[in-house]
Amino acid sequence: MHTTLIFDIDGTLIDTEQAVLGSLQKLLKKNYDREISRQDLAFVLGIPGTVSLRQLGIDDLEYANKCWNDFMREYQHTIHVYEGIQPLLAELRERSVLTGVVTSKTKQEFLDDFVPFGLVHDLPYVVCADDTKRHKPNPEPLLKFLEISGAKAEDSIYIGDTVYDYECARDAGVDFGLALWGCKQPDAIPATYKFEHPADIVALLNPQ
């Protein structure tokens, strides 16, 4: 039985793909005169911004990431909570399930992009990119979550949408559930569970 449910944010709780990739395209075009398709930038989904920028060969990481976050605000209207997430979190609260998030967002990005949706009161434990030295797919963020929450790996499941999430869970000794509603390559990612809809996650819990 799983008594702890840990969620990724982007592509799992909220749909930020258009905002992340659109703002990154704008950054690359405006600041570096580079045009790259969204398909070729999709690798950035699920890893910290500075890691993504480094992989794109950008050196001024702090400035570039700040500009990227500034451009993200122009796409804020495209971000939304996935259907079924709010009822799921309400159900988990009712059942007193321990919940939280492990995200590649920095604390500031968490505040800017996620907090306004009003889900945080149902997700009391939070690990952001600046809470650990190493990031997904390294297991350190999930291990940090287990440390601060007191949860046990064998009682926990991490729910995410990318291969980075899967590898993080696997190496932390935590079961992995794939959020198919946000996943782009469902057949390429192994998972203990694959969920078509957030409501399917409730089946993991013991009946009341």
Short mmCIF file of N, CA, C and O in Angstrom, two decimals, residues 106-181:
data_model
loop_
_atom_site.label_atom_id
_atom_site.label_comp_id
_atom_site.label_asym_id
_atom_site.label_seq_id
_atom_site.Cartn_x
_atom_site.Cartn_y
_atom_site.Cartn_z
N THR A 106 12.89 26.15 -9.68
CA THR A 106 13.50 26.81 -8.53
C THR A 106 12.39 27.28 -7.60
O THR A 106 11.22 27.28 -7.97
N LYS A 107 12.77 27.70 -6.40
CA LYS A 107 11.75 28.20 -5.46
C LYS A 107 11.00 29.39 -6.04
O LYS A 107 9.79 29.51 -5.87
N GLN A 108 11.72 30.28 -6.74
CA GLN A 108 11.07 31.44 -7.32
C GLN A 108 10.12 31.04 -8.43
O GLN A 108 8.99 31.56 -8.54
N GLU A 109 10.52 30.08 -9.26
CA GLU A 109 9.64 29.59 -10.32
C GLU A 109 8.41 28.88 -9.72
O GLU A 109 7.30 29.00 -10.25
N PHE A 110 8.63 28.18 -8.63
CA PHE A 110 7.53 27.53 -7.91
C PHE A 110 6.52 28.58 -7.45
O PHE A 110 5.30 28.42 -7.63
N LEU A 111 7.02 29.66 -6.89
CA LEU A 111 6.16 30.75 -6.41
C LEU A 111 5.43 31.43 -7.57
O LEU A 111 4.23 31.73 -7.48
N ASP A 112 6.15 31.66 -8.66
CA ASP A 112 5.57 32.40 -9.79
C ASP A 112 4.60 31.56 -10.61
O ASP A 112 3.53 32.02 -11.00
N ASP A 113 4.98 30.30 -10.89
CA ASP A 113 4.25 29.49 -11.86
C ASP A 113 3.22 28.55 -11.25
O ASP A 113 2.26 28.17 -11.92
N PHE A 114 3.43 28.16 -9.99
CA PHE A 114 2.58 27.11 -9.41
C PHE A 114 1.67 27.60 -8.29
O PHE A 114 0.48 27.28 -8.26
N VAL A 115 2.23 28.37 -7.38
CA VAL A 115 1.46 28.82 -6.20
C VAL A 115 0.15 29.51 -6.57
O VAL A 115 -0.88 29.28 -5.91
N PRO A 116 0.11 30.35 -7.63
CA PRO A 116 -1.15 31.03 -7.96
C PRO A 116 -2.34 30.11 -8.22
O PRO A 116 -3.49 30.54 -8.13
N PHE A 117 -2.10 28.83 -8.51
CA PHE A 117 -3.21 27.92 -8.80
C PHE A 117 -3.89 27.39 -7.55
O PHE A 117 -4.89 26.69 -7.62
N GLY A 118 -3.34 27.69 -6.37
CA GLY A 118 -4.01 27.36 -5.12
C GLY A 118 -3.98 25.89 -4.73
O GLY A 118 -4.83 25.45 -3.96
N LEU A 119 -3.00 25.15 -5.22
CA LEU A 119 -2.92 23.73 -4.90
C LEU A 119 -1.99 23.44 -3.73
O LEU A 119 -1.97 22.31 -3.22
N VAL A 120 -1.22 24.43 -3.31
CA VAL A 120 -0.13 24.16 -2.36
C VAL A 120 -0.63 23.72 -0.98
O VAL A 120 0.08 23.00 -0.28
N HIS A 121 -1.83 24.11 -0.60
CA HIS A 121 -2.32 23.73 0.73
C HIS A 121 -2.55 22.22 0.82
O HIS A 121 -2.63 21.67 1.92
N ASP A 122 -2.65 21.56 -0.34
CA ASP A 122 -2.80 20.10 -0.35
C ASP A 122 -1.47 19.39 -0.57
O ASP A 122 -1.44 18.16 -0.66
N LEU A 123 -0.39 20.15 -0.67
CA LEU A 123 0.93 19.59 -0.97
C LEU A 123 1.96 20.20 -0.01
O LEU A 123 2.76 21.06 -0.38
N PRO A 124 1.95 19.78 1.24
CA PRO A 124 2.73 20.47 2.28
C PRO A 124 4.24 20.32 2.18
O PRO A 124 4.98 21.18 2.66
N TYR A 125 4.72 19.25 1.56
CA TYR A 125 6.18 19.04 1.46
C TYR A 125 6.64 19.35 0.04
O TYR A 125 6.07 18.82 -0.92
N VAL A 126 7.66 20.20 -0.06
CA VAL A 126 8.10 20.68 -1.37
C VAL A 126 9.62 20.62 -1.46
O VAL A 126 10.33 21.10 -0.57
N VAL A 127 10.12 20.01 -2.54
CA VAL A 127 11.55 20.04 -2.84
C VAL A 127 11.71 20.68 -4.22
O VAL A 127 11.20 20.15 -5.22
N CYS A 128 12.40 21.82 -4.26
CA CYS A 128 12.66 22.55 -5.50
C CYS A 128 14.11 22.33 -5.95
O CYS A 128 14.92 21.75 -5.22
N ALA A 129 14.44 22.84 -7.12
CA ALA A 129 15.77 22.62 -7.69
C ALA A 129 16.88 23.17 -6.80
O ALA A 129 17.97 22.60 -6.72
N ASP A 130 16.60 24.29 -6.11
CA ASP A 130 17.66 24.88 -5.29
C ASP A 130 17.74 24.26 -3.89
O ASP A 130 18.53 24.72 -3.06
N ASP A 131 16.98 23.21 -3.64
CA ASP A 131 17.06 22.51 -2.35
C ASP A 131 18.09 21.39 -2.35
O ASP A 131 18.39 20.82 -1.29
N THR A 132 18.58 21.03 -3.54
CA THR A 132 19.57 19.95 -3.64
C THR A 132 20.69 20.35 -4.59
O THR A 132 20.49 21.17 -5.48
N LYS A 133 21.85 19.73 -4.40
CA LYS A 133 22.98 20.02 -5.29
C LYS A 133 22.81 19.33 -6.63
O LYS A 133 23.18 19.86 -7.67
N ARG A 134 22.25 18.12 -6.59
CA ARG A 134 22.03 17.38 -7.82
C ARG A 134 20.53 17.31 -8.12
O ARG A 134 19.71 17.41 -7.22
N HIS A 135 20.20 17.14 -9.38
CA HIS A 135 18.81 17.25 -9.82
C HIS A 135 18.39 16.01 -10.61
O HIS A 135 19.23 15.19 -10.99
N LYS A 136 17.08 15.89 -10.81
CA LYS A 136 16.59 14.80 -11.64
C LYS A 136 17.37 14.76 -12.96
O LYS A 136 17.64 15.82 -13.50
N PRO A 137 17.76 13.58 -13.42
CA PRO A 137 17.35 12.24 -13.01
C PRO A 137 18.08 11.67 -11.79
O PRO A 137 17.82 10.53 -11.40
N ASN A 138 19.02 12.43 -11.19
CA ASN A 138 19.66 11.96 -9.96
C ASN A 138 18.58 11.78 -8.87
O ASN A 138 17.63 12.57 -8.80
N PRO A 139 18.72 10.78 -8.00
CA PRO A 139 17.69 10.52 -6.98
C PRO A 139 17.69 11.51 -5.81
O PRO A 139 16.79 11.47 -4.98
N GLU A 140 18.69 12.41 -5.75
CA GLU A 140 18.83 13.27 -4.57
C GLU A 140 17.56 14.06 -4.21
O GLU A 140 17.21 14.15 -3.03
N PRO A 141 16.82 14.63 -5.19
CA PRO A 141 15.61 15.37 -4.80
C PRO A 141 14.57 14.50 -4.09
O PRO A 141 13.96 14.94 -3.11
N LEU A 142 14.37 13.27 -4.58
CA LEU A 142 13.40 12.39 -3.91
C LEU A 142 13.90 11.94 -2.55
O LEU A 142 13.12 11.84 -1.59
N LEU A 143 15.20 11.69 -2.44
CA LEU A 143 15.76 11.31 -1.14
C LEU A 143 15.61 12.46 -0.14
O LEU A 143 15.35 12.24 1.04
N LYS A 144 15.75 13.68 -0.64
CA LYS A 144 15.55 14.86 0.21
C LYS A 144 14.09 14.92 0.69
O LYS A 144 13.82 15.22 1.86
N PHE A 145 13.16 14.63 -0.21
CA PHE A 145 11.75 14.61 0.16
C PHE A 145 11.49 13.60 1.27
O PHE A 145 10.79 13.90 2.25
N LEU A 146 12.04 12.40 1.13
CA LEU A 146 11.84 11.37 2.14
C LEU A 146 12.41 11.83 3.48
O LEU A 146 11.82 11.57 4.54
N GLU A 147 13.53 12.53 3.42
CA GLU A 147 14.17 13.02 4.64
C GLU A 147 13.30 14.04 5.36
O GLU A 147 13.07 13.95 6.56
N ILE A 148 12.80 15.03 4.62
CA ILE A 148 12.06 16.12 5.27
C ILE A 148 10.65 15.70 5.67
O ILE A 148 10.08 16.24 6.62
N SER A 149 10.07 14.71 4.97
CA SER A 149 8.70 14.31 5.25
C SER A 149 8.60 13.16 6.24
O SER A 149 7.56 12.93 6.84
N GLY A 150 9.71 12.41 6.37
CA GLY A 150 9.69 11.23 7.22
C GLY A 150 9.05 10.03 6.55
O GLY A 150 8.84 8.99 7.18
N ALA A 151 8.76 10.15 5.26
CA ALA A 151 8.15 9.03 4.53
C ALA A 151 9.19 7.95 4.24
O ALA A 151 10.39 8.22 4.20
N LYS A 152 8.70 6.73 4.03
CA LYS A 152 9.59 5.62 3.68
C LYS A 152 9.50 5.36 2.18
O LYS A 152 8.42 5.42 1.59
N ALA A 153 10.65 5.04 1.59
CA ALA A 153 10.69 4.81 0.14
C ALA A 153 9.73 3.72 -0.28
O ALA A 153 9.02 3.84 -1.29
N GLU A 154 9.66 2.64 0.51
CA GLU A 154 8.83 1.50 0.11
C GLU A 154 7.33 1.80 0.21
O GLU A 154 6.51 1.05 -0.36
N ASP A 155 6.96 2.86 0.90
CA ASP A 155 5.55 3.23 1.02
C ASP A 155 5.17 4.37 0.08
O ASP A 155 4.03 4.86 0.11
N SER A 156 6.13 4.81 -0.75
CA SER A 156 5.93 6.01 -1.55
C SER A 156 5.85 5.70 -3.04
O SER A 156 6.36 4.70 -3.51
N ILE A 157 5.19 6.60 -3.76
CA ILE A 157 5.18 6.55 -5.21
C ILE A 157 5.38 7.96 -5.74
O ILE A 157 4.82 8.93 -5.19
N TYR A 158 6.22 8.08 -6.75
CA TYR A 158 6.46 9.37 -7.40
C TYR A 158 5.72 9.36 -8.74
O TYR A 158 5.86 8.42 -9.53
N ILE A 159 4.94 10.39 -8.97
CA ILE A 159 4.13 10.47 -10.18
C ILE A 159 4.65 11.60 -11.06
O ILE A 159 4.70 12.76 -10.62
N GLY A 160 5.07 11.26 -12.27
CA GLY A 160 5.63 12.25 -13.18
C GLY A 160 5.37 11.88 -14.62
O GLY A 160 4.66 10.91 -14.91
N ASP A 161 5.96 12.65 -15.53
CA ASP A 161 5.63 12.48 -16.95
C ASP A 161 6.84 12.28 -17.85
O ASP A 161 6.68 12.12 -19.06
N THR A 162 8.07 12.29 -17.30
CA THR A 162 9.25 12.18 -18.14
C THR A 162 10.16 11.03 -17.69
O THR A 162 10.03 10.52 -16.57
N VAL A 163 11.09 10.69 -18.55
CA VAL A 163 12.06 9.64 -18.21
C VAL A 163 12.95 10.09 -17.06
O VAL A 163 13.43 9.27 -16.28
N TYR A 164 13.15 11.41 -16.91
CA TYR A 164 13.93 11.93 -15.79
C TYR A 164 13.25 11.60 -14.47
O TYR A 164 13.90 11.26 -13.48
N ASP A 165 11.92 11.71 -14.46
CA ASP A 165 11.16 11.39 -13.25
C ASP A 165 11.29 9.90 -12.92
O ASP A 165 11.47 9.52 -11.76
N TYR A 166 11.17 9.08 -13.95
CA TYR A 166 11.28 7.62 -13.76
C TYR A 166 12.65 7.25 -13.19
O TYR A 166 12.74 6.47 -12.23
N GLU A 167 13.72 7.79 -13.77
CA GLU A 167 15.07 7.44 -13.33
C GLU A 167 15.33 7.92 -11.91
O GLU A 167 15.98 7.23 -11.11
N CYS A 168 14.81 9.08 -11.58
CA CYS A 168 14.92 9.62 -10.22
C CYS A 168 14.25 8.68 -9.22
O CYS A 168 14.84 8.33 -8.18
N ALA A 169 13.03 8.24 -9.54
CA ALA A 169 12.30 7.34 -8.65
C ALA A 169 12.99 5.99 -8.53
O ALA A 169 13.17 5.46 -7.43
N ARG A 170 13.38 5.45 -9.66
CA ARG A 170 14.04 4.14 -9.67
C ARG A 170 15.27 4.13 -8.76
O ARG A 170 15.45 3.22 -7.94
N ASP A 171 16.10 5.15 -8.89
CA ASP A 171 17.35 5.16 -8.14
C ASP A 171 17.17 5.57 -6.68
O ASP A 171 18.08 5.40 -5.87
N ALA A 172 15.98 6.10 -6.36
CA ALA A 172 15.66 6.41 -4.96
C ALA A 172 14.94 5.25 -4.29
O ALA A 172 14.62 5.32 -3.10
N GLY A 173 14.66 4.19 -5.04
CA GLY A 173 13.95 3.03 -4.49
C GLY A 173 12.47 3.28 -4.28
O GLY A 173 11.83 2.66 -3.43
N VAL A 174 11.92 4.20 -5.09
CA VAL A 174 10.51 4.58 -4.97
C VAL A 174 9.76 4.11 -6.21
O VAL A 174 10.26 4.22 -7.34
N ASP A 175 8.55 3.58 -6.04
CA ASP A 175 7.73 3.21 -7.19
C ASP A 175 7.46 4.43 -8.05
O ASP A 175 7.43 5.57 -7.56
N PHE A 176 7.22 4.18 -9.35
CA PHE A 176 6.97 5.29 -10.26
C PHE A 176 5.63 5.11 -10.96
O PHE A 176 5.30 4.01 -11.43
N GLY A 177 4.86 6.19 -11.03
CA GLY A 177 3.61 6.20 -11.77
C GLY A 177 3.71 7.22 -12.90
O GLY A 177 4.09 8.37 -12.67
N LEU A 178 3.39 6.80 -14.11
CA LEU A 178 3.50 7.68 -15.28
C LEU A 178 2.18 8.38 -15.54
O LEU A 178 1.13 7.75 -15.70
N ALA A 179 2.23 9.71 -15.55
CA ALA A 179 1.05 10.54 -15.83
C ALA A 179 0.87 10.64 -17.34
O ALA A 179 1.48 11.48 -18.00
N LEU A 180 0.06 9.78 -17.89
CA LEU A 180 -0.08 9.72 -19.34
C LEU A 180 -0.68 11.00 -19.93
O LEU A 180 -0.46 11.32 -21.09
N TRP A 181 -1.43 11.75 -19.12
CA TRP A 181 -2.06 12.98 -19.63
C TRP A 181 -1.03 14.06 -19.97
O TRP A 181 -1.31 14.97 -20.73
#
